[in-house]
Coordinates of N, CA, C and O in Angstrom, one line a residue:
M22 N 51.0 4.9 -62.5 CA 49.6 5.2 -62.6 C 48.8 4.9 -61.5 O 48.8 4.0 -60.7
R23 N 48.3 5.8 -60.9 CA 47.1 5.4 -60.0 C 46.0 4.9 -60.4 O 45.5 5.3 -61.9
R24 N 45.4 3.8 -59.5 CA 44.4 3.3 -60.2 C 43.1 3.8 -59.6 O 42.9 4.4 -58.6
Y25 N 41.8 3.7 -60.6 CA 40.8 4.5 -59.7 C 39.8 3.4 -60.2 O 40.2 2.6 -61.4
D26 N 38.3 3.7 -59.8 CA 37.0 3.2 -60.1 C 36.4 4.3 -59.8 O 35.1 3.9 -59.6
D27 N 35.9 5.1 -61.0 CA 35.3 6.1 -60.3 C 34.6 6.7 -61.6 O 34.8 6.6 -62.8
P28 N 33.2 6.6 -61.6 CA 32.4 7.1 -62.5 C 32.2 8.3 -63.0 O 32.7 8.8 -62.6
V29 N 32.6 8.6 -64.5 CA 32.6 9.8 -64.8 C 31.7 9.8 -66.0 O 30.7 8.7 -66.8
E30 N 31.1 10.8 -66.7 CA 30.2 11.4 -67.6 C 31.0 11.8 -69.0 O 32.0 12.5 -68.8
V31 N 31.1 10.9 -69.8 CA 32.2 10.9 -71.3 C 30.8 11.5 -72.6 O 29.4 11.1 -73.1
R32 N 31.7 12.6 -73.0 CA 30.8 13.1 -74.5 C 32.1 12.4 -75.5 O 32.7 12.6 -75.2
R33 N 31.3 11.8 -76.3 CA 32.0 11.5 -77.4 C 32.2 12.4 -78.6 O 31.3 13.4 -79.2
G34 N 33.0 12.6 -79.4 CA 33.2 13.1 -81.0 C 34.4 12.8 -81.0 O 34.8 11.8 -81.0
W35 N 34.4 13.9 -82.2 CA 35.9 13.6 -83.0 C 36.6 14.4 -82.8 O 37.4 15.3 -82.6
V36 N 38.2 13.5 -82.5 CA 39.4 13.9 -81.8 C 40.1 13.8 -82.4 O 40.6 12.7 -83.5
G37 N 41.2 14.6 -82.7 CA 42.1 14.4 -84.0 C 41.8 16.0 -85.1 O 40.7 16.2 -84.9
T38 N 42.7 15.5 -86.2 CA 42.6 16.2 -87.2 C 41.3 15.0 -88.2 O 41.0 14.1 -87.8
P39 N 40.7 16.6 -89.0 CA 39.4 15.7 -89.8 C 39.8 14.9 -90.7 O 39.0 13.7 -90.4
T40 N 41.2 14.7 -91.2 CA 41.5 13.1 -92.1 C 42.1 12.1 -91.4 O 42.0 11.3 -91.7
Q41 N 43.0 12.3 -90.0 CA 42.9 11.7 -88.6 C 42.6 11.2 -88.0 O 42.7 10.7 -86.9
G42 N 41.2 11.8 -87.7 CA 40.5 11.5 -86.3 C 39.8 10.5 -86.4 O 39.6 9.3 -87.5
Q43 N 39.1 10.1 -84.8 CA 38.4 9.1 -84.9 C 37.4 9.6 -83.9 O 37.3 10.5 -82.8
E44 N 36.0 9.1 -83.7 CA 35.4 9.0 -82.6 C 35.8 8.5 -81.4 O 35.9 7.6 -81.6
A45 N 36.1 9.2 -80.7 CA 36.8 9.1 -79.2 C 36.0 9.8 -78.3 O 35.2 10.7 -78.6
P46 N 36.1 10.0 -76.7 CA 35.9 10.7 -76.3 C 36.4 11.9 -76.0 O 37.9 12.2 -76.6
E47 N 35.7 12.7 -76.1 CA 36.2 14.1 -76.2 C 36.1 15.1 -75.1 O 36.9 16.3 -75.0
Q48 N 35.3 15.0 -74.3 CA 35.0 15.1 -72.9 C 35.0 14.3 -72.0 O 34.3 13.9 -72.1
F49 N 35.2 14.6 -70.4 CA 34.7 14.2 -69.5 C 34.2 15.1 -68.4 O 35.4 15.8 -68.4
V50 N 33.5 14.7 -67.4 CA 33.7 15.2 -66.0 C 33.7 13.9 -65.1 O 33.5 13.5 -65.0
W51 N 34.8 14.7 -64.3 CA 35.3 13.8 -63.3 C 35.7 13.9 -61.9 O 36.4 15.5 -61.7
R52 N 35.3 13.5 -60.8 CA 35.1 14.8 -60.0 C 34.5 16.0 -59.5 O 34.7 17.0 -59.4
G53 N 33.3 16.5 -60.5 CA 32.7 17.6 -61.0 C 33.9 18.7 -61.8 O 33.2 20.2 -61.9
R54 N 34.8 17.7 -62.4 CA 35.5 19.3 -63.0 C 35.6 18.4 -64.9 O 35.5 17.1 -65.3
L55 N 35.6 19.7 -65.3 CA 35.7 19.3 -67.0 C 36.8 19.1 -67.7 O 37.5 20.4 -67.5
W56 N 37.2 18.3 -68.2 CA 38.6 17.7 -69.1 C 38.3 17.5 -70.3 O 37.5 16.8 -70.7
Q57 N 39.1 18.5 -71.0 CA 39.0 18.8 -72.3 C 40.2 17.0 -73.0 O 41.3 17.4 -72.8
V58 N 39.8 16.6 -73.7 CA 40.5 15.4 -74.5 C 41.3 16.4 -75.5 O 40.9 16.6 -76.2
R59 N 42.3 16.2 -75.4 CA 43.4 16.5 -75.9 C 43.8 15.8 -77.2 O 44.6 16.1 -78.5
A60 N 44.5 14.4 -77.2 CA 45.0 13.5 -77.7 C 44.3 11.9 -77.3 O 44.5 11.8 -76.1
V61 N 44.0 10.9 -78.4 CA 44.1 10.1 -78.2 C 45.6 9.4 -77.9 O 46.3 9.2 -79.5
I62 N 45.6 8.5 -77.1 CA 47.1 7.7 -76.9 C 46.9 6.3 -77.3 O 47.8 5.6 -77.9
A63 N 46.2 5.8 -77.0 CA 45.8 4.2 -77.4 C 44.3 3.9 -77.2 O 43.6 4.7 -76.5
H64 N 43.7 2.7 -77.7 CA 42.6 2.2 -77.9 C 42.2 0.8 -78.0 O 43.0 0.0 -78.7
W65 N 42.3 0.1 -77.0 CA 41.6 -1.4 -76.8 C 40.3 -1.6 -76.3 O 39.7 -1.2 -75.5
V66 N 40.1 -3.0 -77.0 CA 38.8 -3.7 -76.1 C 39.2 -5.0 -75.3 O 40.2 -5.7 -75.7
E67 N 38.8 -5.0 -74.2 CA 38.9 -6.3 -73.1 C 38.1 -7.2 -73.1 O 36.5 -6.5 -73.1
T68 N 37.6 -8.2 -72.9 CA 36.5 -9.1 -72.6 C 36.4 -10.0 -71.6 O 37.7 -9.9 -70.7
G69 N 35.5 -10.1 -70.9 CA 35.5 -10.9 -69.5 C 36.5 -12.3 -69.6 O 36.8 -12.8 -70.7
A70 N 36.5 -13.0 -68.6 CA 37.2 -14.1 -68.8 C 36.2 -15.0 -68.5 O 35.9 -16.1 -68.1
W71 N 35.8 -15.0 -70.3 CA 35.1 -16.2 -70.1 C 35.1 -17.3 -70.4 O 34.3 -18.5 -70.2
W72 N 36.6 -18.0 -70.3 CA 36.8 -19.0 -70.3 C 36.9 -19.6 -69.3 O 36.6 -21.2 -68.9
T73 N 36.6 -19.1 -68.1 CA 36.5 -19.6 -66.4 C 34.8 -19.7 -66.0 O 34.8 -20.2 -65.1
S74 N 33.6 -19.8 -67.2 CA 32.5 -19.3 -66.6 C 32.0 -21.0 -66.8 O 32.3 -21.8 -67.0
T75 N 30.7 -20.7 -65.8 CA 30.3 -22.2 -65.8 C 29.7 -22.9 -67.1 O 29.8 -23.9 -66.5
Q76 N 29.4 -21.9 -67.7 CA 28.7 -22.3 -69.4 C 30.2 -23.1 -70.0 O 29.7 -24.1 -70.5
V77 N 31.0 -22.5 -69.7 CA 31.9 -22.8 -70.7 C 32.7 -24.1 -70.2 O 32.9 -25.4 -70.7
L78 N 32.7 -24.2 -68.8 CA 33.1 -25.9 -68.8 C 32.0 -26.7 -68.3 O 32.8 -27.6 -68.2
A79 N 31.2 -26.3 -68.3 CA 29.8 -27.2 -68.6 C 29.9 -28.0 -70.2 O 30.1 -29.0 -70.6
A80 N 29.9 -26.7 -71.4 CA 30.2 -27.4 -72.1 C 31.2 -28.3 -72.9 O 31.2 -29.1 -73.6
I81 N 32.4 -27.8 -72.0 CA 34.0 -29.0 -72.5 C 33.6 -30.1 -71.2 O 34.8 -30.8 -72.0
G82 N 33.0 -30.1 -70.8 CA 32.8 -31.3 -69.7 C 34.0 -30.9 -68.7 O 34.3 -32.5 -68.4
S83 N 34.3 -30.4 -68.4 CA 35.4 -29.8 -67.1 C 34.9 -30.4 -65.7 O 33.7 -30.3 -65.3
S84 N 35.5 -31.5 -65.4 CA 35.5 -31.7 -64.0 C 34.8 -30.7 -63.0 O 34.4 -31.2 -61.8
R85 N 35.1 -29.6 -62.7 CA 35.1 -28.6 -62.0 C 34.0 -28.0 -62.1 O 32.8 -27.8 -61.0
S86 N 33.3 -28.2 -63.3 CA 31.9 -27.6 -63.4 C 30.8 -29.1 -63.1 O 29.6 -28.6 -63.0
E87 N 31.2 -29.9 -62.4 CA 30.3 -31.3 -62.1 C 29.1 -30.7 -61.3 O 28.1 -31.2 -61.4
G88 N 30.1 -30.2 -60.2 CA 29.2 -30.7 -59.1 C 28.2 -29.1 -59.3 O 27.0 -28.8 -58.5
S89 N 28.9 -27.8 -60.0 CA 28.2 -26.7 -60.4 C 27.1 -27.0 -61.0 O 25.8 -25.7 -60.9
R90 N 26.8 -27.6 -61.7 CA 26.0 -28.2 -62.9 C 24.7 -28.1 -62.5 O 24.4 -29.9 -61.8
S91 N 23.3 -28.0 -63.0 CA 22.2 -28.2 -62.2 C 21.7 -29.2 -63.7 O 21.9 -29.2 -64.4
E92 N 20.7 -30.4 -63.1 CA 20.6 -31.0 -64.0 C 19.5 -30.1 -65.1 O 18.4 -28.8 -64.6
G93 N 19.4 -30.6 -66.0 CA 18.8 -29.7 -67.5 C 19.3 -28.3 -67.8 O 19.0 -28.2 -68.5
S94 N 21.0 -28.3 -67.7 CA 21.3 -27.3 -67.7 C 22.2 -27.4 -69.2 O 22.5 -26.2 -70.0
R95 N 22.4 -28.7 -69.5 CA 22.3 -28.9 -71.6 C 21.4 -29.5 -71.9 O 20.9 -30.2 -71.1
S96 N 21.2 -28.4 -73.1 CA 19.8 -29.4 -73.7 C 20.4 -30.3 -74.4 O 21.8 -31.0 -75.0
E97 N 19.4 -31.5 -74.9 CA 19.6 -32.8 -75.6 C 20.4 -32.4 -76.7 O 19.7 -32.2 -77.8
G98 N 21.8 -33.0 -76.7 CA 23.0 -32.5 -77.5 C 23.0 -31.6 -78.2 O 24.0 -31.4 -79.2
S99 N 22.5 -30.6 -77.7 CA 23.1 -29.2 -78.3 C 23.6 -27.8 -77.1 O 23.3 -28.7 -76.2
L100 N 24.3 -27.1 -77.3 CA 24.8 -26.6 -76.8 C 24.5 -24.9 -76.7 O 24.7 -24.2 -75.9
S101 N 22.9 -24.8 -77.6 CA 22.2 -24.0 -77.4 C 21.8 -23.3 -75.7 O 21.3 -24.3 -75.0
G102 N 21.9 -22.4 -75.0 CA 21.3 -22.0 -74.2 C 23.0 -22.0 -73.1 O 22.2 -21.6 -71.8
L103 N 23.6 -22.6 -73.3 CA 25.0 -22.4 -72.7 C 25.6 -21.1 -72.8 O 26.5 -20.3 -71.7
W104 N 25.7 -20.3 -73.7 CA 26.2 -19.0 -74.2 C 25.4 -18.1 -73.7 O 24.5 -17.4 -74.5
G105 N 25.0 -17.3 -72.4 CA 24.5 -16.2 -72.4 C 25.4 -15.1 -72.4 O 26.6 -15.1 -72.8
E106 N 24.4 -13.9 -72.1 CA 25.3 -12.7 -72.3 C 26.4 -11.9 -71.9 O 27.3 -11.3 -72.3
D107 N 26.7 -13.0 -70.7 CA 27.3 -12.6 -69.6 C 29.3 -12.9 -70.4 O 30.3 -12.6 -69.8
L108 N 29.0 -13.7 -71.3 CA 30.5 -14.4 -72.1 C 30.2 -13.2 -73.1 O 31.4 -12.9 -73.5
L109 N 29.6 -12.0 -73.4 CA 29.6 -11.5 -74.9 C 30.3 -10.0 -74.1 O 30.6 -9.0 -74.7
G110 N 30.5 -10.2 -72.9 CA 30.6 -8.3 -72.4 C 31.8 -7.9 -72.4 O 33.0 -8.8 -72.5
E111 N 32.1 -6.9 -73.1 CA 33.5 -6.4 -73.3 C 33.3 -5.0 -72.4 O 32.3 -4.2 -72.2
R112 N 34.1 -4.1 -72.5 CA 35.0 -2.8 -72.1 C 35.7 -2.6 -73.2 O 37.2 -2.8 -73.3
E113 N 35.6 -1.3 -73.5 CA 36.0 -0.6 -74.5 C 37.2 0.7 -73.9 O 36.4 1.1 -73.0
F114 N 38.4 0.7 -73.8 CA 39.6 1.5 -73.1 C 39.8 2.6 -74.1 O 40.5 2.1 -75.2
W115 N 40.4 3.4 -73.6 CA 40.4 4.5 -74.0 C 41.6 5.4 -73.5 O 41.4 5.9 -72.3
R116 N 42.9 5.3 -74.1 CA 44.2 6.2 -72.7 C 43.9 7.6 -73.3 O 44.4 7.5 -74.9
V117 N 43.8 8.8 -73.1 CA 44.0 9.8 -73.7 C 44.4 10.8 -73.1 O 44.7 10.6 -71.6
E118 N 44.9 11.8 -73.3 CA 45.7 13.2 -72.9 C 44.7 14.0 -72.5 O 44.0 14.0 -73.8
A119 N 44.3 14.8 -71.4 CA 43.3 15.4 -71.2 C 43.6 16.9 -70.5 O 44.7 16.5 -69.7
G120 N 43.2 17.8 -70.1 CA 43.7 18.8 -69.2 C 42.7 20.1 -69.0 O 41.0 19.8 -70.0
M121 N 42.3 20.5 -68.2 CA 41.7 21.8 -67.4 C 41.4 23.0 -68.1 O 42.6 23.6 -68.1
G122 N 41.4 24.0 -69.1 CA 41.8 24.8 -69.9 C 43.3 24.7 -70.7 O 43.8 23.4 -71.0
R123 N 44.2 25.8 -70.0 CA 45.1 25.6 -70.7 C 46.5 25.2 -69.8 O 47.5 24.7 -69.8
A124 N 45.9 25.1 -68.6 CA 47.1 24.6 -67.2 C 46.7 23.5 -67.0 O 45.6 22.6 -67.0
G125 N 47.9 22.6 -66.9 CA 47.8 21.1 -66.2 C 47.1 20.1 -67.2 O 46.3 20.7 -68.3
G126 N 47.5 19.2 -66.5 CA 46.6 18.0 -67.3 C 47.5 16.5 -67.2 O 47.9 16.6 -66.0
G127 N 46.8 15.7 -67.6 CA 47.6 14.1 -67.8 C 47.0 13.3 -68.4 O 46.5 13.8 -69.6
V128 N 47.5 11.7 -68.4 CA 47.2 11.2 -69.0 C 46.2 10.0 -68.1 O 46.4 9.8 -67.2
F129 N 44.9 9.6 -69.0 CA 43.7 8.9 -67.8 C 43.7 7.6 -68.9 O 43.2 8.0 -70.0
D130 N 43.1 6.5 -68.3 CA 42.6 5.8 -69.0 C 40.9 5.6 -68.7 O 40.3 5.7 -67.6
L131 N 39.9 5.7 -69.6 CA 38.3 5.6 -69.6 C 38.1 4.5 -70.2 O 38.7 3.6 -71.0
A132 N 37.0 3.7 -69.7 CA 36.7 2.3 -70.1 C 35.1 3.0 -69.8 O 34.3 3.2 -69.2
F133 N 34.7 2.1 -71.1 CA 33.3 1.9 -71.5 C 32.6 0.7 -71.3 O 33.1 0.0 -71.4
D134 N 32.1 0.1 -70.4 CA 31.1 -1.2 -70.0 C 30.2 -1.1 -71.1 O 29.0 -0.5 -70.9
S135 N 30.6 -1.8 -72.1 CA 29.2 -2.5 -72.8 C 28.3 -2.7 -72.5 O 26.8 -2.8 -73.0
D136 N 28.0 -3.9 -71.5 CA 27.0 -4.3 -70.3 C 26.0 -3.4 -70.0 O 24.8 -3.4 -70.4
N137 N 26.5 -2.5 -69.2 CA 25.6 -1.6 -68.4 C 25.5 -0.3 -68.8 O 25.0 0.7 -68.3
G138 N 26.7 0.1 -70.0 CA 26.6 1.6 -70.9 C 27.1 2.7 -70.0 O 27.1 3.6 -69.9
Q139 N 27.7 2.2 -69.0 CA 28.4 3.2 -68.0 C 30.3 3.5 -68.4 O 30.7 2.5 -68.5
W140 N 30.2 4.4 -68.0 CA 31.6 5.2 -68.4 C 32.6 4.8 -66.6 O 31.7 5.5 -65.9
Q141 N 33.9 4.6 -66.8 CA 34.8 4.8 -65.6 C 36.1 5.2 -65.9 O 36.0 5.0 -67.1
L142 N 36.3 5.8 -65.1 CA 37.9 6.1 -64.8 C 38.8 5.2 -63.9 O 38.1 5.5 -62.9
V143 N 39.3 4.6 -64.7 CA 40.1 3.7 -64.5 C 42.0 3.6 -63.8 O 42.1 2.9 -63.2
G144 N 42.4 5.0 -64.4 CA 43.8 5.1 -63.8 C 44.6 6.9 -64.4 O 43.2 7.3 -65.2
C145 N 45.0 7.0 -63.7 CA 45.3 8.4 -64.2 C 46.9 8.7 -63.3 O 47.6 7.9 -62.8
V146 N 47.8 9.4 -64.5 CA 48.7 9.8 -64.9 C 49.2 11.4 -64.8 O 48.5 11.7 -65.8
D147 N 49.3 12.3 -63.5 CA 48.5 13.5 -63.7 C 49.9 14.6 -63.3 O 51.0 13.8 -62.7

């Protein structure tokens, strides 16, 4: 699979049969070309590496965070304020089979970043 980090425009809709369909990417524009999704192969969600963030290290009292923690970053006896939105970031991935018209096609990995609302094409086998 070739790896990419290209922005794409995605139109979501119902993919599959009416009884077994799901809301998923229905079409996407990549490099000025419209691709029609024929099938959803896989769908998964990944979170960021929250366990390595400064906030988590500070909360568990890790010595790695001692030098980087500023005074007052921990509220008195509470962990409130430590759990920022960066810990909640998720990327939703869709592996789809898509083509342009009747000719050709391929398998594409599309990613939706919930933090910024942007879609990216991250992989392709064509």
